[in-house]
Short mmCIF file of C-alpha atoms in Angstrom, two decimals:
data_model
loop_
_atom_site.label_atom_id
_atom_site.label_comp_id
_atom_site.label_asym_id
_atom_site.label_seq_id
_atom_site.Cartn_x
_atom_site.Cartn_y
_atom_site.Cartn_z
CA ASP T 7 -10.72 -17.48 -13.02
CA GLY T 8 -11.66 -13.86 -12.48
CA GLY T 9 -9.34 -11.23 -13.76
CA ILE T 10 -8.54 -8.39 -16.11
CA THR T 11 -7.67 -9.05 -19.75
CA GLN T 12 -5.82 -6.51 -21.83
CA SER T 13 -5.32 -6.92 -25.54
CA PRO T 14 -3.25 -6.85 -27.59
CA LYS T 15 -0.05 -7.38 -25.61
CA TYR T 16 1.96 -5.46 -28.22
CA LEU T 17 0.64 -2.78 -30.55
CA PHE T 18 2.27 -0.64 -33.21
CA ARG T 19 0.93 2.68 -34.39
CA LYS T 20 1.75 4.67 -37.46
CA GLU T 21 2.06 8.44 -37.26
CA GLY T 22 -1.35 10.14 -37.39
CA GLN T 23 -3.25 6.96 -36.58
CA ASN T 24 -5.69 6.32 -33.75
CA VAL T 25 -5.44 2.98 -31.94
CA THR T 26 -7.71 1.39 -29.35
CA LEU T 27 -6.52 -0.72 -26.43
CA SER T 28 -8.96 -3.23 -25.01
CA CYS T 29 -9.60 -3.89 -21.32
CA GLU T 30 -12.15 -6.42 -20.08
CA GLN T 31 -12.79 -7.54 -16.48
CA ASN T 32 -14.96 -10.30 -15.05
CA LEU T 33 -14.50 -9.32 -11.41
CA ASN T 34 -17.84 -7.49 -11.29
CA HIS T 35 -15.96 -4.33 -10.29
CA ASP T 36 -17.65 -0.97 -10.66
CA ALA T 37 -14.50 1.12 -11.05
CA MET T 38 -11.95 0.89 -13.87
CA TYR T 39 -8.75 2.81 -14.58
CA TRP T 40 -6.14 3.41 -17.27
CA TYR T 41 -2.52 4.15 -16.40
CA ARG T 42 0.59 4.82 -18.42
CA GLN T 43 4.05 3.73 -17.33
CA ASP T 44 7.25 5.16 -18.84
CA PRO T 45 10.74 3.82 -18.09
CA GLY T 46 11.92 4.75 -14.61
CA GLN T 47 8.62 6.35 -13.72
CA GLY T 48 5.62 5.39 -11.69
CA LEU T 49 2.14 4.82 -13.00
CA ARG T 50 0.31 7.94 -14.14
CA LEU T 51 -3.48 8.02 -14.30
CA ILE T 52 -5.00 8.72 -17.72
CA TYR T 53 -8.75 8.20 -17.18
CA TYR T 54 -10.97 6.50 -14.66
CA SER T 55 -14.59 5.44 -14.42
CA GLN T 56 -16.53 4.80 -11.23
CA ILE T 57 -19.70 3.62 -12.95
CA VAL T 58 -21.07 2.73 -16.38
CA ASN T 59 -21.58 5.68 -18.74
CA ASP T 60 -19.44 7.96 -16.59
CA PHE T 61 -15.70 8.68 -16.58
CA GLN T 62 -13.28 11.38 -15.44
CA LYS T 63 -9.95 12.68 -16.67
CA GLY T 64 -6.88 11.68 -14.74
CA ASP T 65 -3.59 13.53 -14.59
CA ILE T 66 -2.52 13.02 -18.24
CA ALA T 67 -5.74 12.73 -20.28
CA GLU T 68 -4.69 14.89 -23.23
CA GLY T 69 -4.54 12.88 -26.45
CA TYR T 70 -6.59 10.01 -25.05
CA SER T 71 -10.28 9.10 -25.02
CA VAL T 72 -12.34 6.38 -23.31
CA SER T 73 -15.84 4.97 -23.18
CA ARG T 74 -17.67 2.94 -20.55
CA GLU T 75 -20.76 1.47 -22.18
CA LYS T 76 -20.59 -1.82 -20.28
CA LYS T 77 -19.54 -2.57 -16.72
CA GLU T 78 -16.94 -5.11 -17.81
CA SER T 79 -15.30 -3.07 -20.59
CA PHE T 80 -13.24 0.15 -20.58
CA PRO T 81 -11.43 0.66 -23.93
CA LEU T 82 -8.78 3.37 -24.31
CA THR T 83 -8.18 5.16 -27.62
CA VAL T 84 -4.79 6.75 -28.16
CA THR T 85 -5.44 9.50 -30.68
CA SER T 86 -3.09 11.18 -33.12
CA ALA T 87 -3.12 14.17 -30.77
CA GLN T 88 -1.00 12.21 -28.30
CA LYS T 89 2.51 13.22 -29.39
CA ASN T 90 4.46 10.74 -27.32
CA PRO T 91 2.34 7.58 -27.18
CA THR T 92 5.14 5.04 -26.81
CA ALA T 93 4.64 3.54 -23.34
CA PHE T 94 3.34 0.58 -21.35
CA TYR T 95 -0.40 0.93 -20.75
CA LEU T 96 -2.06 -0.69 -17.76
CA CYS T 97 -5.74 -1.19 -17.03
CA ALA T 98 -7.03 -1.75 -13.50
CA SER T 99 -10.31 -2.27 -11.71
CA SER T 100 -11.61 -2.13 -8.16
CA GLN T 101 -14.82 -2.33 -6.22
CA GLY T 102 -16.65 0.95 -5.98
CA TRP T 103 -15.45 3.52 -3.45
CA GLU T 104 -18.74 3.19 -1.58
CA PHE T 105 -17.21 -0.01 -0.16
CA GLY T 106 -14.41 2.03 1.39
CA ASN T 107 -10.78 1.91 0.39
CA GLN T 108 -10.13 -0.99 -1.99
CA PRO T 109 -7.00 -2.20 -3.79
CA GLN T 110 -6.91 -1.94 -7.55
CA HIS T 111 -6.18 -5.09 -9.55
CA PHE T 112 -4.24 -4.84 -12.79
CA GLY T 113 -4.12 -6.50 -16.17
CA ASP T 114 -0.81 -7.50 -17.78
CA GLY T 115 -0.57 -4.39 -19.92
CA THR T 116 -0.23 -3.38 -23.56
CA ARG T 117 3.05 -2.08 -24.93
CA LEU T 118 2.44 0.55 -27.61
CA SER T 119 5.19 1.55 -30.00
CA ILE T 120 5.35 4.01 -32.90
CA LEU T 121 6.43 2.79 -36.32
CA ASP H 29 4.42 17.85 -7.71
CA GLN H 30 5.28 14.32 -6.61
CA GLN H 31 3.01 13.46 -3.70
CA VAL H 32 4.42 9.93 -3.22
CA LYS H 33 8.18 9.46 -3.29
CA GLN H 34 10.39 6.42 -3.30
CA ASN H 35 13.86 7.87 -3.01
CA SER H 36 15.79 4.64 -3.45
CA PRO H 37 15.65 3.45 -7.07
CA SER H 38 17.25 0.13 -6.18
CA LEU H 39 18.05 -2.15 -3.25
CA SER H 40 20.19 -5.30 -3.07
CA VAL H 41 19.75 -7.85 -0.30
CA GLN H 42 21.01 -11.35 0.36
CA GLU H 43 18.60 -14.25 0.54
CA GLY H 44 17.28 -14.80 4.06
CA ARG H 45 17.94 -11.25 5.21
CA ILE H 46 15.40 -8.47 5.71
CA SER H 47 14.44 -6.14 2.86
CA ILE H 48 13.18 -2.70 3.85
CA LEU H 49 11.59 -0.53 1.19
CA ASN H 50 10.69 3.06 2.04
CA CYS H 51 8.12 5.54 0.83
CA ASP H 52 7.37 9.15 1.78
CA TYR H 53 4.27 11.17 1.06
CA THR H 54 3.32 14.82 1.29
CA ASN H 55 -0.48 14.88 1.16
CA SER H 56 -1.95 14.72 4.68
CA MET H 57 -5.34 13.78 3.19
CA PHE H 58 -4.07 10.32 2.18
CA ASP H 59 -5.83 7.69 4.30
CA TYR H 60 -5.01 4.42 2.53
CA PHE H 61 -1.63 3.10 1.49
CA LEU H 62 -0.70 0.11 -0.64
CA TRP H 63 2.32 -1.79 -1.88
CA TYR H 64 2.46 -3.46 -5.29
CA LYS H 65 5.04 -5.80 -6.78
CA LYS H 66 5.79 -5.72 -10.49
CA TYR H 67 7.73 -8.02 -12.79
CA PRO H 68 8.87 -6.80 -16.25
CA ALA H 69 6.16 -6.79 -18.94
CA GLU H 70 3.46 -7.67 -16.37
CA GLY H 71 0.90 -5.69 -14.45
CA PRO H 72 1.49 -4.81 -10.79
CA THR H 73 0.29 -7.33 -8.22
CA PHE H 74 -1.28 -6.09 -5.00
CA LEU H 75 0.76 -7.12 -1.96
CA ILE H 76 -0.48 -5.45 1.18
CA SER H 77 -2.28 -2.31 2.34
CA ILE H 78 -2.76 -0.26 5.46
CA SER H 79 -5.37 2.22 6.58
CA SER H 80 -4.35 5.46 8.25
CA ILE H 81 -6.04 4.35 11.47
CA LYS H 82 -3.38 1.65 11.89
CA ASP H 83 0.39 1.79 12.21
CA LYS H 84 1.18 -1.79 11.23
CA ASN H 85 -0.26 -4.53 9.05
CA GLU H 86 1.25 -7.96 8.59
CA ASP H 87 0.65 -10.68 6.00
CA GLY H 88 3.03 -13.60 6.11
CA ARG H 89 6.54 -12.42 5.24
CA PHE H 90 5.30 -8.91 4.44
CA THR H 91 4.74 -6.15 7.00
CA VAL H 92 3.86 -2.55 6.28
CA PHE H 93 4.54 0.17 8.85
CA LEU H 94 2.95 3.61 8.76
CA ASN H 95 4.32 6.66 10.58
CA LYS H 96 1.74 9.38 10.02
CA SER H 97 3.63 12.11 11.87
CA ALA H 98 6.62 11.58 9.57
CA LYS H 99 4.43 10.88 6.53
CA HIS H 100 6.45 7.74 5.97
CA LEU H 101 5.66 4.11 5.28
CA SER H 102 7.87 1.11 4.84
CA LEU H 103 7.55 -2.46 3.62
CA HIS H 104 9.53 -5.17 5.40
CA ILE H 105 10.10 -8.54 3.75
CA VAL H 106 11.43 -11.22 6.08
CA PRO H 107 13.06 -13.49 5.07
CA SER H 108 13.82 -12.24 1.58
CA GLN H 109 13.76 -14.79 -1.24
CA PRO H 110 15.17 -14.61 -4.79
CA GLY H 111 11.58 -14.70 -6.12
CA ASP H 112 10.99 -11.39 -4.37
CA SER H 113 13.25 -9.69 -6.93
CA ALA H 114 10.98 -7.20 -8.69
CA VAL H 115 10.05 -3.53 -8.73
CA TYR H 116 7.98 -2.44 -5.73
CA PHE H 117 5.61 0.50 -5.95
CA CYS H 118 3.97 2.23 -3.05
CA ALA H 119 0.68 4.01 -3.65
CA ALA H 120 -1.63 6.21 -1.64
CA SER H 121 -5.17 7.46 -1.89
CA ALA H 122 -7.50 9.93 -0.27
CA ARG H 123 -11.02 8.60 -0.32
CA ILE H 124 -12.35 12.00 -1.28
CA ALA H 125 -10.23 11.91 -4.45
CA GLN H 126 -11.11 8.29 -5.33
CA LYS H 127 -7.84 7.56 -7.12
CA LEU H 128 -4.39 6.16 -6.34
CA VAL H 129 -1.14 8.09 -6.56
CA PHE H 130 1.94 5.94 -7.24
CA GLY H 131 5.59 6.35 -6.35
CA THR H 132 8.31 5.80 -8.96
CA GLY H 133 9.23 2.34 -7.68
CA THR H 134 12.23 0.61 -6.06
CA ARG H 135 13.92 -2.29 -7.81
CA LEU H 136 14.71 -5.05 -5.28
CA LEU H 137 17.34 -7.66 -6.09
CA VAL H 138 17.59 -10.62 -3.75
CA SER H 139 20.71 -12.65 -4.40
CA PRO H 140 21.15 -16.30 -3.36
#
């Protein structure tokens, strides 16, 4: 079955610690995205990548970093510079925009909490 | 600056009746609109989309209507079922921007 796998499902971070959230897709999608959801809010875009070895900042990129070394993988690092990291993090992918407008498909998320 | 707004945080409907979820947008460059359904602790699931060249798209019990002059779209679910109880997000994109903008969601409760 094709899909998007996020791991771990739950993650705890100590103050001053960097943590990395994994996102893997086997849909052969070119584009991948990271969102953050806070209670009562919509999804806010952190970073996105349209192609391997290239990525752009979204609306709330401060305190986060990403890499896109392989088409199927788009890990997100939450750095110690992110002062309010507690949230539900969602990874998504879609076909490239050269195919026209395409829906994004989501993983089941990682809930990050601060110890 | 909230470009996509869902002004109703919640909606309650009886099983078998119609559910109507609304969404307003401000950016006239948006040309693609989507609805997602989300259960707690899961990722959103794509439901239905519509291009700005259309005013209606139907898929089974789900129909999306787009009113470009009013910058308004709605999702109709007929008939509503208890399994439809979830949070529904509308989203919009402008191809030039190559990213989705999400509303804050409407929680739908369908009671038996």
